PDB file of C-alpha atoms in Angstrom:
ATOM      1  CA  UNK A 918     -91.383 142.562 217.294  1.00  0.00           C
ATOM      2  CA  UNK A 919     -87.345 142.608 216.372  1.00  0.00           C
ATOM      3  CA  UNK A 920     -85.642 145.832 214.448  1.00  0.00           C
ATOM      4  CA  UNK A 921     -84.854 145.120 211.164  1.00  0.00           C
ATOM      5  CA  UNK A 922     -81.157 145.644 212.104  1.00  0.00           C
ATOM      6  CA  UNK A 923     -82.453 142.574 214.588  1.00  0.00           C
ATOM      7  CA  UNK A 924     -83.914 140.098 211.788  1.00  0.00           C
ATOM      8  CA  UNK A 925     -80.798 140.859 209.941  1.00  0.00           C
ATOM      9  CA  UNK A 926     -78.594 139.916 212.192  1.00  0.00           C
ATOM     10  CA  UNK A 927     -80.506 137.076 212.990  1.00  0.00           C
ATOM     11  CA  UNK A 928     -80.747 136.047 209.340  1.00  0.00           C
ATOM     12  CA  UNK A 929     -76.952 136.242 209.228  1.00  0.00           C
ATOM     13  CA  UNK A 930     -76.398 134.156 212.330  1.00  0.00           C
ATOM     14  CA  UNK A 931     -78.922 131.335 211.006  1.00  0.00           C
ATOM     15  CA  UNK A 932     -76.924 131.523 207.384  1.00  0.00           C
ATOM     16  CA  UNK A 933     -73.201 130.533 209.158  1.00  0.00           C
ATOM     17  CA  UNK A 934     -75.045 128.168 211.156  1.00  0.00           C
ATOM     18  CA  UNK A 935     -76.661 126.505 208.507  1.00  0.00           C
ATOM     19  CA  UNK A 936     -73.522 126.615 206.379  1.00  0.00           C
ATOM     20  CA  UNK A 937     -71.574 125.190 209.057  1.00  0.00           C
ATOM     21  CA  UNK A 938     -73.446 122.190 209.871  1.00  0.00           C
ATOM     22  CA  UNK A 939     -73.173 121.652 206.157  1.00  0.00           C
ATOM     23  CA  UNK A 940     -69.229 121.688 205.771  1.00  0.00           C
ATOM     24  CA  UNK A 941     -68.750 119.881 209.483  1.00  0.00           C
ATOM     25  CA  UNK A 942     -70.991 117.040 208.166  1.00  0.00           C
ATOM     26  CA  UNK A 943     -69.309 116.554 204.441  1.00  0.00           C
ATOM     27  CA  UNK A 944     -65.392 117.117 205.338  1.00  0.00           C
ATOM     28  CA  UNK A 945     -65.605 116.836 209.522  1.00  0.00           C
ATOM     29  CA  UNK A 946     -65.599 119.414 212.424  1.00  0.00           C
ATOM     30  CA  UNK A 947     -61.262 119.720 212.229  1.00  0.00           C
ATOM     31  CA  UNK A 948     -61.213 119.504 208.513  1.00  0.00           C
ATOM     32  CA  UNK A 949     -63.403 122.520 207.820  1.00  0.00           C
ATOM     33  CA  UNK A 950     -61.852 126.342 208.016  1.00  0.00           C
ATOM     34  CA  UNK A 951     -63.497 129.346 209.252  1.00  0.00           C
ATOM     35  CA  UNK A 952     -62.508 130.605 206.312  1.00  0.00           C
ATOM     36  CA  UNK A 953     -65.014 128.012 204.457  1.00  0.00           C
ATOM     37  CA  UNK A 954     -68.029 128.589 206.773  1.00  0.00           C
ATOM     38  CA  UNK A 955     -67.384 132.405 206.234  1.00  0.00           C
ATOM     39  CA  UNK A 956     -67.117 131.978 202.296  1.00  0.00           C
ATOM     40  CA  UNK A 957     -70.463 129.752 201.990  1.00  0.00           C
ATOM     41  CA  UNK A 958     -72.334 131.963 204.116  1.00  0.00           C
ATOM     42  CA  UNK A 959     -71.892 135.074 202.368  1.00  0.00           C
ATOM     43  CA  UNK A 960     -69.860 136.904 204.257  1.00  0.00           C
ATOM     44  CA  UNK A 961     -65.744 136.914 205.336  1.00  0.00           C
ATOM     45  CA  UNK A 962     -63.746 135.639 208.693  1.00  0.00           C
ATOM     46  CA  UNK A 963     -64.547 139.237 210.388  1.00  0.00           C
ATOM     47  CA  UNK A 964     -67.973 139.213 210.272  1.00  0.00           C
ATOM     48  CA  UNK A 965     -67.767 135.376 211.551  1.00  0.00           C
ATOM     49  CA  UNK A 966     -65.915 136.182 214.511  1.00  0.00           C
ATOM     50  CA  UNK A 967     -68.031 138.814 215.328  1.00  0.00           C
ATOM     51  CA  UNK A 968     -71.069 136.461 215.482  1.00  0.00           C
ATOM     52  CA  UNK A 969     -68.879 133.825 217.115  1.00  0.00           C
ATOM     53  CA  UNK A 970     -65.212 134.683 218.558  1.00  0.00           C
ATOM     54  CA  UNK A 971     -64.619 131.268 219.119  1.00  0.00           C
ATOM     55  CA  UNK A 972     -65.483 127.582 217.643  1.00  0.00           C
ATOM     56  CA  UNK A 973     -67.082 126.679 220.886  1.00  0.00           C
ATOM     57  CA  UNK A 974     -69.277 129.836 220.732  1.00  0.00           C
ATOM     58  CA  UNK A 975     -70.450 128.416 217.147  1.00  0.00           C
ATOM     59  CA  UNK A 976     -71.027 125.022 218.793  1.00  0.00           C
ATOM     60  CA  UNK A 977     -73.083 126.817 221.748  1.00  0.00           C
ATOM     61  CA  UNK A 978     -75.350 128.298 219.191  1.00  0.00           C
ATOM     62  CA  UNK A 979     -75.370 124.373 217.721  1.00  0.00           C
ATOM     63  CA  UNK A 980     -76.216 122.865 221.739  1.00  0.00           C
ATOM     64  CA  UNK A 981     -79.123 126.098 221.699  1.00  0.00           C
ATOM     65  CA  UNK A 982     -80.576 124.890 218.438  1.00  0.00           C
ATOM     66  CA  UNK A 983     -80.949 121.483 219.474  1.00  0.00           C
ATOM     67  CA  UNK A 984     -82.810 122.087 222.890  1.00  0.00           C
ATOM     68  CA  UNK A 985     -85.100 124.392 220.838  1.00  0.00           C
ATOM     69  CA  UNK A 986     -86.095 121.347 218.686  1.00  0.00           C
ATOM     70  CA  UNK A 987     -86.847 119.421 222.095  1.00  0.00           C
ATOM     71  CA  UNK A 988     -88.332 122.496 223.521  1.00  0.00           C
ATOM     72  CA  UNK A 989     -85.769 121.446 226.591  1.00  0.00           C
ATOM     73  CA  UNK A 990     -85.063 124.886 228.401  1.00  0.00           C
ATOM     74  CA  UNK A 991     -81.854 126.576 227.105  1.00  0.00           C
ATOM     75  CA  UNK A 992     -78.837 126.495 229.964  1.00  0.00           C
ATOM     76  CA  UNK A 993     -79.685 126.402 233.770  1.00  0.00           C
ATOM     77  CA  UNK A 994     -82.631 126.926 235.745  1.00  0.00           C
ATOM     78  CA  UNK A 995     -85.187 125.867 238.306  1.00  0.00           C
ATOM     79  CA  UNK A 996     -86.095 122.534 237.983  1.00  0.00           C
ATOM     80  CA  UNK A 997     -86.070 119.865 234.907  1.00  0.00           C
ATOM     81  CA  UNK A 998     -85.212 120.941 231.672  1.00  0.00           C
ATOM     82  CA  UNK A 999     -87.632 118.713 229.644  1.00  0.00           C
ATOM     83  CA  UNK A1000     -91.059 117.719 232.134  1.00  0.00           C
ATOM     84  CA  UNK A1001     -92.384 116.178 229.928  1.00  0.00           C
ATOM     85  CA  UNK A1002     -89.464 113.453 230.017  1.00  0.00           C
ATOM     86  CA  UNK A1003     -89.736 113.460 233.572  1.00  0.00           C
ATOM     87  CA  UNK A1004     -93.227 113.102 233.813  1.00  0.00           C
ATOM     88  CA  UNK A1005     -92.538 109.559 231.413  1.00  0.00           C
ATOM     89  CA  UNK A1006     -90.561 108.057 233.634  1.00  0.00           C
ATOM     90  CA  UNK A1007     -92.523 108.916 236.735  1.00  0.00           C
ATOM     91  CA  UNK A1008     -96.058 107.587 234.946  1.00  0.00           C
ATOM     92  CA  UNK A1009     -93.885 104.124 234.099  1.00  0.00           C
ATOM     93  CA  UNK A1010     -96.340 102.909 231.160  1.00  0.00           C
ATOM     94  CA  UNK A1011     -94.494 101.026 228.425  1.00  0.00           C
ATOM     95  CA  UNK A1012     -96.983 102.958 226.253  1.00  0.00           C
ATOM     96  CA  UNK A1013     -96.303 106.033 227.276  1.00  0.00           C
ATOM     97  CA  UNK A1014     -92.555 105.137 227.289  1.00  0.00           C
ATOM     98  CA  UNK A1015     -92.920 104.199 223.788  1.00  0.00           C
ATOM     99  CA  UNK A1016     -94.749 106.892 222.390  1.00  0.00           C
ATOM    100  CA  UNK A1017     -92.466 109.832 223.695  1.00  0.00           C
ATOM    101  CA  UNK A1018     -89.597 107.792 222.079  1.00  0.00           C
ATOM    102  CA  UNK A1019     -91.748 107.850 218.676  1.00  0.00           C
ATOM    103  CA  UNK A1020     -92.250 111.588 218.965  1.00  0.00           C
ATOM    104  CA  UNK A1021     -88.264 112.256 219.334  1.00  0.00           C
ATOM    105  CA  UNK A1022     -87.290 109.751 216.762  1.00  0.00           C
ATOM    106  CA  UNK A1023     -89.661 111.979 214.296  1.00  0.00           C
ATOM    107  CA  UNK A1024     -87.544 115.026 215.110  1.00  0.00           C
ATOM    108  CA  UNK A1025     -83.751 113.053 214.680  1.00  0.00           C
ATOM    109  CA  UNK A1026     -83.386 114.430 211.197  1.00  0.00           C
ATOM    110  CA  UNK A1027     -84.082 118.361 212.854  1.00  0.00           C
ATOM    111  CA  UNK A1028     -81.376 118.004 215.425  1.00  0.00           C
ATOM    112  CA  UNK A1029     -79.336 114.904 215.620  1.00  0.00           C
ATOM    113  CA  UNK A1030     -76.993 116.336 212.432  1.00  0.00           C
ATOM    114  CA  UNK A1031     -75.880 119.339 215.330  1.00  0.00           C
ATOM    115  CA  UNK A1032     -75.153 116.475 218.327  1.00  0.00           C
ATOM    116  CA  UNK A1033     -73.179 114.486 215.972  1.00  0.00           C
ATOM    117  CA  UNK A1034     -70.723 117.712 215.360  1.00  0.00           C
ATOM    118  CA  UNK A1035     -71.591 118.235 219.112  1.00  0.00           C
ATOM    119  CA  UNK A1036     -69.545 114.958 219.535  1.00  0.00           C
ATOM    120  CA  UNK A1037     -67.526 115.264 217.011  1.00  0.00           C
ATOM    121  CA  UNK A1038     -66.063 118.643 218.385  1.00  0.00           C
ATOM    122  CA  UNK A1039     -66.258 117.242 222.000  1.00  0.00           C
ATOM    123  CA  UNK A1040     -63.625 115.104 221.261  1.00  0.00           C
ATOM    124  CA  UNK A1041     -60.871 118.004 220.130  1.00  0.00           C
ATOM    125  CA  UNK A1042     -62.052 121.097 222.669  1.00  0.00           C
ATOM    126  CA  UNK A1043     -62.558 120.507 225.992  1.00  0.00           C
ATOM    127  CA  UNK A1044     -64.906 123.548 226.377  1.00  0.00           C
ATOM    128  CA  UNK A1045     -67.242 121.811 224.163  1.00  0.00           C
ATOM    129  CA  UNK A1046     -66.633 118.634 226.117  1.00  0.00           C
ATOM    130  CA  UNK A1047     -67.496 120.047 229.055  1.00  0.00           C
ATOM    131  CA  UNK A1048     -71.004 121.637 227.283  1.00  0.00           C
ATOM    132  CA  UNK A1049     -71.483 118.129 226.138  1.00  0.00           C
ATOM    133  CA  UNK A1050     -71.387 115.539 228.928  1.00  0.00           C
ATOM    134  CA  UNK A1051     -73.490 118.726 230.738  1.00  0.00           C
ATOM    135  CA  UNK A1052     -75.816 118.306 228.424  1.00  0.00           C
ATOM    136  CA  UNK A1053     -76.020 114.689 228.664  1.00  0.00           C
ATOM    137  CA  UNK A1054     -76.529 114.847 232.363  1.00  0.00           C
ATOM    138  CA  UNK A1055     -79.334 117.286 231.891  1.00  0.00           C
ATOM    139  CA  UNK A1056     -81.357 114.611 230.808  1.00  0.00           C
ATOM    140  CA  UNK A1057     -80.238 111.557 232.676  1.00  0.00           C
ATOM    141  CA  UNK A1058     -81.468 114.378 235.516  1.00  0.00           C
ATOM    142  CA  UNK A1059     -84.824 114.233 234.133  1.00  0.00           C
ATOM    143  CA  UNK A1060     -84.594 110.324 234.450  1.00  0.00           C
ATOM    144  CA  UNK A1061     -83.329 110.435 237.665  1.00  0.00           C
ATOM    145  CA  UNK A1062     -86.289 113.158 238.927  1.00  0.00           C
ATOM    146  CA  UNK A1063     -89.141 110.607 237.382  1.00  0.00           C
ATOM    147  CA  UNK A1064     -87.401 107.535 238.911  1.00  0.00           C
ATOM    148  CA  UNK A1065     -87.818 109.653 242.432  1.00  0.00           C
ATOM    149  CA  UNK A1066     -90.790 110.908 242.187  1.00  0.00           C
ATOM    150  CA  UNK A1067     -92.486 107.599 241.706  1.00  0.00           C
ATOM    151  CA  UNK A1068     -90.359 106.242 244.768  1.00  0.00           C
ATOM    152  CA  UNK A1069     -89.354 103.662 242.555  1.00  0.00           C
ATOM    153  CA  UNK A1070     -85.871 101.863 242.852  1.00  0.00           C
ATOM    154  CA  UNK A1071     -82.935 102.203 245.356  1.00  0.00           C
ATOM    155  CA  UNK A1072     -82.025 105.540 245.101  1.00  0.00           C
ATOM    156  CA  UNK A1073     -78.361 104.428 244.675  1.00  0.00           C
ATOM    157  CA  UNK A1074     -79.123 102.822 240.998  1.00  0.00           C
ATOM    158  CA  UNK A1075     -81.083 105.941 239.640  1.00  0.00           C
ATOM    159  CA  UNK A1076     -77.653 107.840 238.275  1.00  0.00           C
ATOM    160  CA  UNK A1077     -76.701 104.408 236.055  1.00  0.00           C
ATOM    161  CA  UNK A1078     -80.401 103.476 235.349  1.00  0.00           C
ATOM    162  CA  UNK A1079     -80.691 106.881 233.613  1.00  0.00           C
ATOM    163  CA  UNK A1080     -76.976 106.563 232.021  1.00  0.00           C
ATOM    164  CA  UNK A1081     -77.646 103.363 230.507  1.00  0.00           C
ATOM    165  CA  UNK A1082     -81.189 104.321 229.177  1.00  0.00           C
ATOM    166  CA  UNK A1083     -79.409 107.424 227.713  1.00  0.00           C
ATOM    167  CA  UNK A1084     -76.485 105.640 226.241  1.00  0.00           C
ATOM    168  CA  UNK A1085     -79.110 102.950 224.407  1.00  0.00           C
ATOM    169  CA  UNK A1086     -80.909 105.854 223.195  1.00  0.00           C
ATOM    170  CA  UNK A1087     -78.158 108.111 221.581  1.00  0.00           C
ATOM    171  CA  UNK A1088     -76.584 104.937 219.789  1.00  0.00           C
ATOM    172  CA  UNK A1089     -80.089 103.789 217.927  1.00  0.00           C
ATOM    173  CA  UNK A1090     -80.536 107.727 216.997  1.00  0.00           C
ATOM    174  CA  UNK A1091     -77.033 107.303 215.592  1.00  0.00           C
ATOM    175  CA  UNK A1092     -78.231 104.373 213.512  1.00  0.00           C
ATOM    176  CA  UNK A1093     -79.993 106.875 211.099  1.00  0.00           C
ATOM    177  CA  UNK A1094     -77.193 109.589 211.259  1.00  0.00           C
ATOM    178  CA  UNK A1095     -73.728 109.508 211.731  1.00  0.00           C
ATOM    179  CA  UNK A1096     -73.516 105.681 210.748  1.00  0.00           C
ATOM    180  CA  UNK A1097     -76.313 106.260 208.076  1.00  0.00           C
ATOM    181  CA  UNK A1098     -77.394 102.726 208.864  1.00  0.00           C
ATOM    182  CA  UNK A1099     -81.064 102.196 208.138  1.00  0.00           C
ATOM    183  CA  UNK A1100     -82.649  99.240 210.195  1.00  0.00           C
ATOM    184  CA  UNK A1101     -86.642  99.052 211.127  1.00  0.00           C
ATOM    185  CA  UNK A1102     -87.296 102.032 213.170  1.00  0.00           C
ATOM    186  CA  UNK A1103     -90.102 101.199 214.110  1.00  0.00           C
ATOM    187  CA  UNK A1104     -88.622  97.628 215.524  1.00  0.00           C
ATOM    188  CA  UNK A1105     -85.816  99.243 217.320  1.00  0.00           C
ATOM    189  CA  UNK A1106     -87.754 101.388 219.148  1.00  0.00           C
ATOM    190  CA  UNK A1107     -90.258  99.159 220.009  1.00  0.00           C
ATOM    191  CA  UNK A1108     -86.723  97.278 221.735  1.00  0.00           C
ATOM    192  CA  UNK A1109     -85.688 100.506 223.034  1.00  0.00           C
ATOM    193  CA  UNK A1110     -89.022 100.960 224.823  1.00  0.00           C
ATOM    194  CA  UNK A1111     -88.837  97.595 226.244  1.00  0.00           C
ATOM    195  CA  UNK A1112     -85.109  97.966 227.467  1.00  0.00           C
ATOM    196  CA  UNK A1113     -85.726 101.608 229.162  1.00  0.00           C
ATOM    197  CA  UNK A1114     -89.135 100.031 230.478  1.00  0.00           C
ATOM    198  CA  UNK A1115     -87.371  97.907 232.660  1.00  0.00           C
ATOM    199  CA  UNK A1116     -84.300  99.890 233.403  1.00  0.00           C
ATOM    200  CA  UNK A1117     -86.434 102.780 234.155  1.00  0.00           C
ATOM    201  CA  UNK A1118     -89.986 101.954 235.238  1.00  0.00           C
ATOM    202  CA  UNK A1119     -90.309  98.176 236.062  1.00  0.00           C
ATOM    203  CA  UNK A1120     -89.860  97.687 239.812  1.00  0.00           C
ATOM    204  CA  UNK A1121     -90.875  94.501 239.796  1.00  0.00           C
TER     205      UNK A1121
END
């Protein structure tokens, strides 16, 4: 069980966090001051620092916040990050394809507000860049494992199957965020199932 000196510190971490994401969404990621987060969280620029010395350290604590949501393990280790994705792809079932889409699209609204500052930031700081297009290979990975462990497809396409079922994915999620465009959800991802069904599981 944490200290109370623990909680508290955890408390205060959550609070700048939370604050952030708030100012990055309404003004943008280079518009927003430290100074700002600091302010609506309570507490002044030393204190922030201390929690994060640098932007990118803030936007670490964003990347760790979203792979809680997707229970996806938290920087490297042995083996895939999210099984569960892997496991998908191996099984190749439009259904099942289609209902572990459904379950992410029902947590967008917990985490897809941190990967659009994610991106946002990627584009001005190469650290977070880097942190980025890592994460995004993380999960083509998990693609790439299923794809192999079912022996299915030339090994050679795997990489580009998994990029381009990755790519379709992010831009419908951004359909309800960053370009607060509302279409049917439940259409698109009926699409989306369809499209990584054969990209990812139909061999023919």
């Amino acid at each position: 069980m944490p200290s109370l000196r623990e909680a508290q510190k955890q408390l205060t971490r959550d609070t700048i966090v939370e604050r952030a994401l708030e100012l990055f969404t309404e003004k943008g990621y280079a518009a927003t001051k430290i100074e700002e987060i600091a302010a609506a969280a309570g507490t002044t620029r030393v204190t922030f620092y201390a929690y994060y010395p640098t932007r990118a350290d803030l936007m670490k604590d964003f990347m760790a916040r979203v792979n809680a949501v997707l229970e996806r393990a938290d920087g490297p280790g042995s083996g895939s990050t999210a099984v569960e994705l892997v496991e998908v792809v191996r099984a190749g079932e439009l259904s099942g394809v289609l209902a572990w889409l459904e379950s992410r699209a029902a947590l967008w609204p917990a985490f897809r507000p941190y990967l659009d500052v994610l991106d946002e930031a990627a584009v001005l700081d190469p650290e977070v860049r880097t942190m980025v297009e890592g994460w995004h290979e993380e999960v083509i990975s998990d693609m790439v494992r299923g794809m192999k462990l079912a022996g299915r497809f030339p090994e050679e396409t795997h990489h580009i199957r998994g990029t381009l079922a990755f790519t379709q994915l992010d831009y419908v999620a951004t359909l309800w965020t960053r370009r607060k465009l509302e279409p049917n959800r439940e259409h698109a991802l009926e699409v989306l199932a369809d499209s990584w069904y054969h990209l990812l599981c139909d061999a023919g």
